[in-house]
Short mmCIF file of C-alpha atoms in Angstrom, two decimals:
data_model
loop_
_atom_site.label_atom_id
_atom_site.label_comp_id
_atom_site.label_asym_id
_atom_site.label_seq_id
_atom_site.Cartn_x
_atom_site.Cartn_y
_atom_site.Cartn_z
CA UNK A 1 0.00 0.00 0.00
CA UNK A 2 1.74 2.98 -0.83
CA UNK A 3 0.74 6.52 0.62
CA UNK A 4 -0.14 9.46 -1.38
CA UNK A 5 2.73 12.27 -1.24
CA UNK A 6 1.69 14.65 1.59
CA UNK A 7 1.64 18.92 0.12
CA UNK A 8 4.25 20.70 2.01
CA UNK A 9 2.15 23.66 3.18
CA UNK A 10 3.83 26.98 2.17
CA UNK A 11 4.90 29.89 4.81
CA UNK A 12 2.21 32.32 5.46
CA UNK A 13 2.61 35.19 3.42
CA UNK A 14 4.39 38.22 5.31
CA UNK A 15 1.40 40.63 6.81
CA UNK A 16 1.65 44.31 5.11
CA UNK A 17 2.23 47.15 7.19
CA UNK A 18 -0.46 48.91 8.46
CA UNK A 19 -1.45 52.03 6.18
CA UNK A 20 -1.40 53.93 9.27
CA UNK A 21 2.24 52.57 10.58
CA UNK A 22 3.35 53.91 6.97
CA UNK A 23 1.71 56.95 7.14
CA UNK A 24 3.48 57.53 10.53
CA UNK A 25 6.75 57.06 9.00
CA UNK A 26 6.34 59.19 5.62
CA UNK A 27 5.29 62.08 7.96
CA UNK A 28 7.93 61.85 10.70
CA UNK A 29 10.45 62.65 7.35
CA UNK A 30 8.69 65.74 7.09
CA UNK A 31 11.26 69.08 7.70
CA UNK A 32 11.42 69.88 11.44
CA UNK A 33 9.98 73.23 11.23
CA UNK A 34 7.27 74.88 13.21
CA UNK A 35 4.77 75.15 10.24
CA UNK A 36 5.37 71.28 8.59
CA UNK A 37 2.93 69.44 11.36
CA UNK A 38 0.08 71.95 10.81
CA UNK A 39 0.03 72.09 7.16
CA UNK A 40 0.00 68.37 7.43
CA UNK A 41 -2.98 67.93 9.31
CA UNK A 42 -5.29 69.80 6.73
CA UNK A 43 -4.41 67.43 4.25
CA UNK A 44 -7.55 65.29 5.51
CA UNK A 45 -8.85 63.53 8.98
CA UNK A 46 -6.41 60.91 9.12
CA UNK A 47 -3.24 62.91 8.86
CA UNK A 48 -4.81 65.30 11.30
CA UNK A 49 -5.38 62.56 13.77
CA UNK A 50 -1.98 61.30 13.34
CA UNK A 51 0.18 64.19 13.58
CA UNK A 52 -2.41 65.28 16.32
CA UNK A 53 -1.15 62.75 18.79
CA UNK A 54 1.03 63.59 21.71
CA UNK A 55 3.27 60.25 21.07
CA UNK A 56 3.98 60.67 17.20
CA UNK A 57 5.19 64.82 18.59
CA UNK A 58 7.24 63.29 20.87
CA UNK A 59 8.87 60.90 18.07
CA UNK A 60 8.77 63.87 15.60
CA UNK A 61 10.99 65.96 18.46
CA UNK A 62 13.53 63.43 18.98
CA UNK A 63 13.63 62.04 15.29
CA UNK A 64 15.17 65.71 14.62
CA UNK A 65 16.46 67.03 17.71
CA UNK A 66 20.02 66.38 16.02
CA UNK A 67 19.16 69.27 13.52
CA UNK A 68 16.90 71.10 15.10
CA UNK A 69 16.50 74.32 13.07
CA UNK A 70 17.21 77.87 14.53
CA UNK A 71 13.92 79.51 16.18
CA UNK A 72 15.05 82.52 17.47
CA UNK A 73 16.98 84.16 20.63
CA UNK A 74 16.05 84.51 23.84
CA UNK A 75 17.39 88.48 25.43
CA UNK A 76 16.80 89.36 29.55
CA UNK A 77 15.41 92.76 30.04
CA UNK A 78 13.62 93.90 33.46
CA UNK A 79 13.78 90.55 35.11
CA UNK A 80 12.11 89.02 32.08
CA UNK A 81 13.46 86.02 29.82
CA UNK A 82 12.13 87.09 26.47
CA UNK A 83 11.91 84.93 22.96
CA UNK A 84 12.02 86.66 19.61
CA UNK A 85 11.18 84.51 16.93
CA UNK A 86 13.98 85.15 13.73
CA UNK A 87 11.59 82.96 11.27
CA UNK A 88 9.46 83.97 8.35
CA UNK A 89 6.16 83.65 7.93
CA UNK A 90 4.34 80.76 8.15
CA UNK A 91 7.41 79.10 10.75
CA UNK A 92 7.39 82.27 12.81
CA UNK A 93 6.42 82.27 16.43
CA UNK A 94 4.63 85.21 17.74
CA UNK A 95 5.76 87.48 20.40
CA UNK A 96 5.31 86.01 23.69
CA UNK A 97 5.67 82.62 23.12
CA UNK A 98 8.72 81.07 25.57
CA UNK A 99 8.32 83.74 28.10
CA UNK A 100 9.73 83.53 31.79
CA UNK A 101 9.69 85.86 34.51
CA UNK A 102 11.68 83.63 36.86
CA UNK A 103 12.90 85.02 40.23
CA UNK A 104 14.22 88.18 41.25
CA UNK A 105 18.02 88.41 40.50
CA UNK A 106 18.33 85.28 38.27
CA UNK A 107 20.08 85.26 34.94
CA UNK A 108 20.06 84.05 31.90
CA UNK A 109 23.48 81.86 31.04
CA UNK A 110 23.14 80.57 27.76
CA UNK A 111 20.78 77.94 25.29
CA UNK A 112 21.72 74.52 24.12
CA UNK A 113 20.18 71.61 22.25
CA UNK A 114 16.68 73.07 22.85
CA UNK A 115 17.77 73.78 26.65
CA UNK A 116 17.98 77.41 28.27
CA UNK A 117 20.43 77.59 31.25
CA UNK A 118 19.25 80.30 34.00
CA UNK A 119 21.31 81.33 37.46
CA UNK A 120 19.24 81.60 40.15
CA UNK A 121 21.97 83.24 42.97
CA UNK A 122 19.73 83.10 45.63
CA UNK A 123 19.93 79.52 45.84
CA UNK A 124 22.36 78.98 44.84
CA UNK A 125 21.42 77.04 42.46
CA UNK A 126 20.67 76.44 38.34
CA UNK A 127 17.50 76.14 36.56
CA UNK A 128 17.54 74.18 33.44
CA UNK A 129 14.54 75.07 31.27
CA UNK A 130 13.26 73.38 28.18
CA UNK A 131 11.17 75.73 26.79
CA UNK A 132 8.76 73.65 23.90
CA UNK A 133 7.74 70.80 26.69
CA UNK A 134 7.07 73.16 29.41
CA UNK A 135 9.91 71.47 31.69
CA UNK A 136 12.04 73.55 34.44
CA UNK A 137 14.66 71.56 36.27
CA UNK A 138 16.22 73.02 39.65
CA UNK A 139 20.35 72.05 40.57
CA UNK A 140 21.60 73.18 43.86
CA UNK A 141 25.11 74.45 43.32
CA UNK A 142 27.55 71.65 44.53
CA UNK A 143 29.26 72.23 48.43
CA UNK A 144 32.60 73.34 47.30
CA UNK A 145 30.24 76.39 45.54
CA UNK A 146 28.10 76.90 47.97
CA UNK A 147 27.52 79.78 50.43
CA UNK A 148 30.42 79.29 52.29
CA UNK A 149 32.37 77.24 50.11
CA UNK A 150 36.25 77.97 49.08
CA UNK A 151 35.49 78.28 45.72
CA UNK A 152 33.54 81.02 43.56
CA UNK A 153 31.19 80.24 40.50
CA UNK A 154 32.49 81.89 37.64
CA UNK A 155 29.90 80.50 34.50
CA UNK A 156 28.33 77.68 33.26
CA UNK A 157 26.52 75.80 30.35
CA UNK A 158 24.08 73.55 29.39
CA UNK A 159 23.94 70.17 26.69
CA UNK A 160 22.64 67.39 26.22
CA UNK A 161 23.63 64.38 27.71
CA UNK A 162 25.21 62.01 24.89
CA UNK A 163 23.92 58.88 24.19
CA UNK A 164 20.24 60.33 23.95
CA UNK A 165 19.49 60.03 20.45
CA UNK A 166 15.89 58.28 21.02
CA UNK A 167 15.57 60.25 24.56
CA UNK A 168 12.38 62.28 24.80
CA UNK A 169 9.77 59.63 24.42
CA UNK A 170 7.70 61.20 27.31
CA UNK A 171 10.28 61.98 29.58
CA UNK A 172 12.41 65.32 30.10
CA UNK A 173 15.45 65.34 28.04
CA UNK A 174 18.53 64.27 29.79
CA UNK A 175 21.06 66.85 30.24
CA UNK A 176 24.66 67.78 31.90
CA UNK A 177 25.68 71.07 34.08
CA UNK A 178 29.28 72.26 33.74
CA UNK A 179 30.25 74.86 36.36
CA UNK A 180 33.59 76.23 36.16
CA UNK A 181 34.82 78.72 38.82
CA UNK A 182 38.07 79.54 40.58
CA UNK A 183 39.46 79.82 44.40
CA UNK A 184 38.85 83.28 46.16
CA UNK A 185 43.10 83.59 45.79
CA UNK A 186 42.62 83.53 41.73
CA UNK A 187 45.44 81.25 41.62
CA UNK A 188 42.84 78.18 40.30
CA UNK A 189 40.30 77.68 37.99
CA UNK A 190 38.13 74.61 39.04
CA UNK A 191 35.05 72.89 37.40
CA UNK A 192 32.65 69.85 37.83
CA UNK A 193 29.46 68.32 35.09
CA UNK A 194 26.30 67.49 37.12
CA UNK A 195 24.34 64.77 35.59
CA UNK A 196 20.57 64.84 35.43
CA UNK A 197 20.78 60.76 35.15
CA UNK A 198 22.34 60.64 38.46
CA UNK A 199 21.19 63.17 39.68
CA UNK A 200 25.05 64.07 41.53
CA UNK A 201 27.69 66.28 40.58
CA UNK A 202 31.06 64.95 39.48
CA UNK A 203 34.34 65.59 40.57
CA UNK A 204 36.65 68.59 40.83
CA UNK A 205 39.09 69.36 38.19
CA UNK A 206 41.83 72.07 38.34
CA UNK A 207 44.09 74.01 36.57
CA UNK A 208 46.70 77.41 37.36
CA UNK A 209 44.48 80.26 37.23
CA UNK A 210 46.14 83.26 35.04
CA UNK A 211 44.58 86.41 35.87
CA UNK A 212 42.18 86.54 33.02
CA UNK A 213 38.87 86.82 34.83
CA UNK A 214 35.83 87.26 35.07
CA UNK A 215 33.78 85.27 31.88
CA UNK A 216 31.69 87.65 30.75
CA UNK A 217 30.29 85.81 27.25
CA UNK A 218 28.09 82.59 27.00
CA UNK A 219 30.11 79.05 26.66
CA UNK A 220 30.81 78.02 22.81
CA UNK A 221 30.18 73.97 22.31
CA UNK A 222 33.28 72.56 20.07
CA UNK A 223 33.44 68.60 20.02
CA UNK A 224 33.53 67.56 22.98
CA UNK A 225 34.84 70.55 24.85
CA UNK A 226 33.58 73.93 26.17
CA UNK A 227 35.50 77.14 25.43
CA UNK A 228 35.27 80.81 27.15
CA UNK A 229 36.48 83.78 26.66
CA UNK A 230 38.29 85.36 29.96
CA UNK A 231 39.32 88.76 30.27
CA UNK A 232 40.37 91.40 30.50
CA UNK A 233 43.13 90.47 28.98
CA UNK A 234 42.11 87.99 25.88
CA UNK A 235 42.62 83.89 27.04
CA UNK A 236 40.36 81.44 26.29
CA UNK A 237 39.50 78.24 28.64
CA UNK A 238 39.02 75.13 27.55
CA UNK A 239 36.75 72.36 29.32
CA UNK A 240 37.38 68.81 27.66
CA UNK A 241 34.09 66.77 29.02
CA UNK A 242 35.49 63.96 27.41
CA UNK A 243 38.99 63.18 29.12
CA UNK A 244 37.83 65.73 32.26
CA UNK A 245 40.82 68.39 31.49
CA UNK A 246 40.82 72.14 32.30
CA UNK A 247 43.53 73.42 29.91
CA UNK A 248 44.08 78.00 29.27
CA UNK A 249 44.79 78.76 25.59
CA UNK A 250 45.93 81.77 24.11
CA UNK A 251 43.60 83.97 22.09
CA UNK A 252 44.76 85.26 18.57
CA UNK A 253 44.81 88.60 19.86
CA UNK A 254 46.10 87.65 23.36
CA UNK A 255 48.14 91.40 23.83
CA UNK A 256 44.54 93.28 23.24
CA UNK A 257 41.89 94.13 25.84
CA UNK A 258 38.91 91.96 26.04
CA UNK A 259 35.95 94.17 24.67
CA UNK A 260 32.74 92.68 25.45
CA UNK A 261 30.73 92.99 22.19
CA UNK A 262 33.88 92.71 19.92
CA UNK A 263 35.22 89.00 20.32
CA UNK A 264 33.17 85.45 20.17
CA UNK A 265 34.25 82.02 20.21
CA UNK A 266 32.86 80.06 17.30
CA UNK A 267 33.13 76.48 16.00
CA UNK A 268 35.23 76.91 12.47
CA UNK A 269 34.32 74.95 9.33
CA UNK A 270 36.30 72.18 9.33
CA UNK A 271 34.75 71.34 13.45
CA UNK A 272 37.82 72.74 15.00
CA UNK A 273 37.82 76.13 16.91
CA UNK A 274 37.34 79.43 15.43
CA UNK A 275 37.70 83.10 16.60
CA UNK A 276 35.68 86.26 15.83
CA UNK A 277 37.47 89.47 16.13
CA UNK A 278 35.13 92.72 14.81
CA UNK A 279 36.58 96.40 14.21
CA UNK A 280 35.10 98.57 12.72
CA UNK A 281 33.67 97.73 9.05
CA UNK A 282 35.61 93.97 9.28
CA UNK A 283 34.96 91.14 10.84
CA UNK A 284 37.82 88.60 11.41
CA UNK A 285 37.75 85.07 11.03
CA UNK A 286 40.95 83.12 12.80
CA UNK A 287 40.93 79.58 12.95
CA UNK A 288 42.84 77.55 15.51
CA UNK A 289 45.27 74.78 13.37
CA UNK A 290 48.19 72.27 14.19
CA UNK A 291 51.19 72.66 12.84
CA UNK A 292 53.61 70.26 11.19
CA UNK A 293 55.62 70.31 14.31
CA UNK A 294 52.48 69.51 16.27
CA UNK A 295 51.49 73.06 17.92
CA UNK A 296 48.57 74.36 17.47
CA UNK A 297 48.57 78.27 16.85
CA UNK A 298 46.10 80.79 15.27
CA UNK A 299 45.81 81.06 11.68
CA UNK A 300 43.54 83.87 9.74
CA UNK A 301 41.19 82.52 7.72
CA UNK A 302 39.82 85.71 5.83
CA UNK A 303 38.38 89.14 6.97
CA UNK A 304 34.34 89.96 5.90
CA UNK A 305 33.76 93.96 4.78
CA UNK A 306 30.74 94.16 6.28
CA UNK A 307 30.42 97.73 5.00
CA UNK A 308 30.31 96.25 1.42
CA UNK A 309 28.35 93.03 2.26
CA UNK A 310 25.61 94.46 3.66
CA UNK A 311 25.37 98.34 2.10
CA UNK A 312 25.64 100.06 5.13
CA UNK A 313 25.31 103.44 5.30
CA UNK A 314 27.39 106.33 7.71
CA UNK A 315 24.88 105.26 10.41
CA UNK A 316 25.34 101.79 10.39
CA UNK A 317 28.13 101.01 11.32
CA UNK A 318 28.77 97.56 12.99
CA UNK A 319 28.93 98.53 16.59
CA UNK A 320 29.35 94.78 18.05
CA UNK A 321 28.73 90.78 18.22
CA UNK A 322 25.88 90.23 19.95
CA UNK A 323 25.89 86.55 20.01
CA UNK A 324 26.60 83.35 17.71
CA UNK A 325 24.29 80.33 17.08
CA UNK A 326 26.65 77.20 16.96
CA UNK A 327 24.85 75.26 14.60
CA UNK A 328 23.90 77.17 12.03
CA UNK A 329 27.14 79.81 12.37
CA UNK A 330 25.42 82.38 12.20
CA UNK A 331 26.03 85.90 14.01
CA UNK A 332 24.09 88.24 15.14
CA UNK A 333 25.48 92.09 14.78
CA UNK A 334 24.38 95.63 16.02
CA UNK A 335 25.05 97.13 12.92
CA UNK A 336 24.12 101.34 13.58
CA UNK A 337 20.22 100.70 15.26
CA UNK A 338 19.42 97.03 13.40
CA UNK A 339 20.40 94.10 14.12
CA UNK A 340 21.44 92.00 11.37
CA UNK A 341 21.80 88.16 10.94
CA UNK A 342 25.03 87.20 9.40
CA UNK A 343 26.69 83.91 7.87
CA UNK A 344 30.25 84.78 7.24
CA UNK A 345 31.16 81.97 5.60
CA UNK A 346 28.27 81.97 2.80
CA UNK A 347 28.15 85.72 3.27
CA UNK A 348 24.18 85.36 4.00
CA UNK A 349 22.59 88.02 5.94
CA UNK A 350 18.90 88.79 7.41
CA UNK A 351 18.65 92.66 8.10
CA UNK A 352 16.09 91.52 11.28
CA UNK A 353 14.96 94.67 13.75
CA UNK A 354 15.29 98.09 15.11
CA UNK A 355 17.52 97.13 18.48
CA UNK A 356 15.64 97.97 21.31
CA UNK A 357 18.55 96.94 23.96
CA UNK A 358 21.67 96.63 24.19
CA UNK A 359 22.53 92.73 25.33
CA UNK A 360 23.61 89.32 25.33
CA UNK A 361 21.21 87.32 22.54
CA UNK A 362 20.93 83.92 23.01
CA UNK A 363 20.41 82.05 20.26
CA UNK A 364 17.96 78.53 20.63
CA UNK A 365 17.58 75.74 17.94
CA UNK A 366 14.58 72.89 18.91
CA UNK A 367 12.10 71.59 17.08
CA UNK A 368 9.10 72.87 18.17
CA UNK A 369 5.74 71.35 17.28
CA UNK A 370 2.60 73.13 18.16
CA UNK A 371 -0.71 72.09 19.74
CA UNK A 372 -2.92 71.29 15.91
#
């Protein structure tokens, strides 16, 4: 008796995707700026409903965090942390949006990776703000900073903690705290990172103190170090997070004064460390290189007219640097009574406002999706 040959049954075909898990995906590609989820969501209901849900904003934030486009600045005037939108129409945010009256006496430090850095010296302590979720984040200065403590706070800055590409999916985002300061002798500068993970500050690092304080400028984000400007007398320090070293380099101009609204740190093209030095009409570019004897000195890399780039008459003359935006490169000038948005290195400008004030501007980049 012989068996009939049994049908080997074939594998069940692979299910499809659902049309809505596609739809997800095509629209978290969309470009991260304010406008893109909003125009979306009139396409029809089911877009609306998508982009219209609090987890596919939170995905949409950290899918683009990385290259988060440039919203605006954020100035302090009266006690007030103010946001001015630098946008066009239909990405720009109106007046008022971002605002923060924190506590009397407290400062503005600096923005980072969608983060605003405040000091609070009543505390004393930091407050670490994130401005499109609504989060605000209190650090106690460590003990060796406290009232009472040997050593004196100097400045600090704000970034995001590495390793947090997909961080954000309904928590804050994770950040890091770098205070640097020096002893009451000035013989020392000192700084520690505090961790928002752990919730602790790290240890003290050291180096010899030259008598180049106070900081007066926000930090500038190169790599993985920090860099500031000291003064009076033109040195920069540098804060390597990575291998935890406090190192004082020499600014190209290291025999002038330090004037406040004439000098910025910048990243330079090629991801080194650049140097912005404004007289007058020209604007400086020096960029920090290694030599073939392996020291690193200042080289210039070309000097902007800004008299001829932007048509500038006997009244506007560029009176200043009022701050840089790391990621895009991009300067902002007091040029006469405007201030202008400049690109030296594509030579793109954005004549923006009247100036009201005189002050720091602190440029913030964050994707920011609003309520649809």
């Amino acid at each position: 008796m012989t068996g009939g040959r049994r049908r080997s049954s074939s594998p069940a075909a692979a299910s499809m995707p659902d049309v809505d898990d596609l739809l997800i995906e095509i629209l978290l590609r969309l470009p991260p700026t304010p406008s893109s989820l909003p125009r979306a969501s009139l396409v029809c209901k089911r877009w609306r409903r998508l982009v219209s849900a609090p987890a596919f904003a939170r995905s949409f934030r950290a899918r683009h965090r990385r290259n988060a486009p440039l919203l605006g600045f954020f100035t302090q005037r009266e006690g007030t942390i103010s946001f001015t939108s630098t946008l066009d129409p239909p990405d720009r945010l109106p007046r008022g949006h971002f605002c923060l009256k924190p506590e009397d006496g407290c400062r503005i430090l600096g923005c980072r990776h969608g983060l605003v850095l405040i000091l609070n010296p009543m505390g004393p302590q930091f407050m670490v703000w994130e401005p499109v979720a609504g989060d605000l984040s209190r650090v106690a200065f460590p003990p060796d900073f406290s009232d009472g403590g040997s050593l004196a706070y100097q400045h600090a800055a704000v970034l995001r903690a590495p390793g947090d590409v997909n961080a954000g999916e309904g928590h804050s985002i994770p950040f890091l705290v770098a205070l640097v300061g020096c002893d009451r002798a000035f013989t020392r500068t000192f700084a520690c990172v505090y961790s928002s993970q752990t919730g602790a500050w790290g240890n003290l690092i050291s180096t010899a103190c030259p008598p180049e304080v106070p900081m007066y400028k926000p930090s500038t984000l190169v790599g993985s170090s920090l860099y500031w400007l000291l003064g009076p007398r033109m040195a920069i320090l540098e804060f390597d997070l990575d291998r935890q070293f406090l190192v004082v380099i020499d600014a190209p101009l290291k025999n002038c004064f330090h004037k406040e609204l004439h000098h910025w740190i910048t990243p330079a093209e090629d991801g080194g460390l650049g140097f912005l030095c404004q007289s007058g009409n020209n604007v400086q570019l020096w960029m920090r290189k290694v030599g073939c004897d392996g020291v690193a000195g200042w080289v210039l890399k070309g000097t902007t007219e800004l008299d001829k780039l932007l048509s500038l008459n006997s009244e506007g003359v560029p009176l200043g640097i009022l701050g840089h935006a790391e990621e895009d490169n991009m300067s902002f000038l007091m040029t006469g009574t405007d201030v202008t948005m400049v690109q030296l290195g594509s030579s793109q400008f954005k004549k923006l406002f009247r100036i009201q004030n005189i002050c720091i501007y602190h440029p913030f980049a964050s994707v920011y999706t609003p309520g649809i």
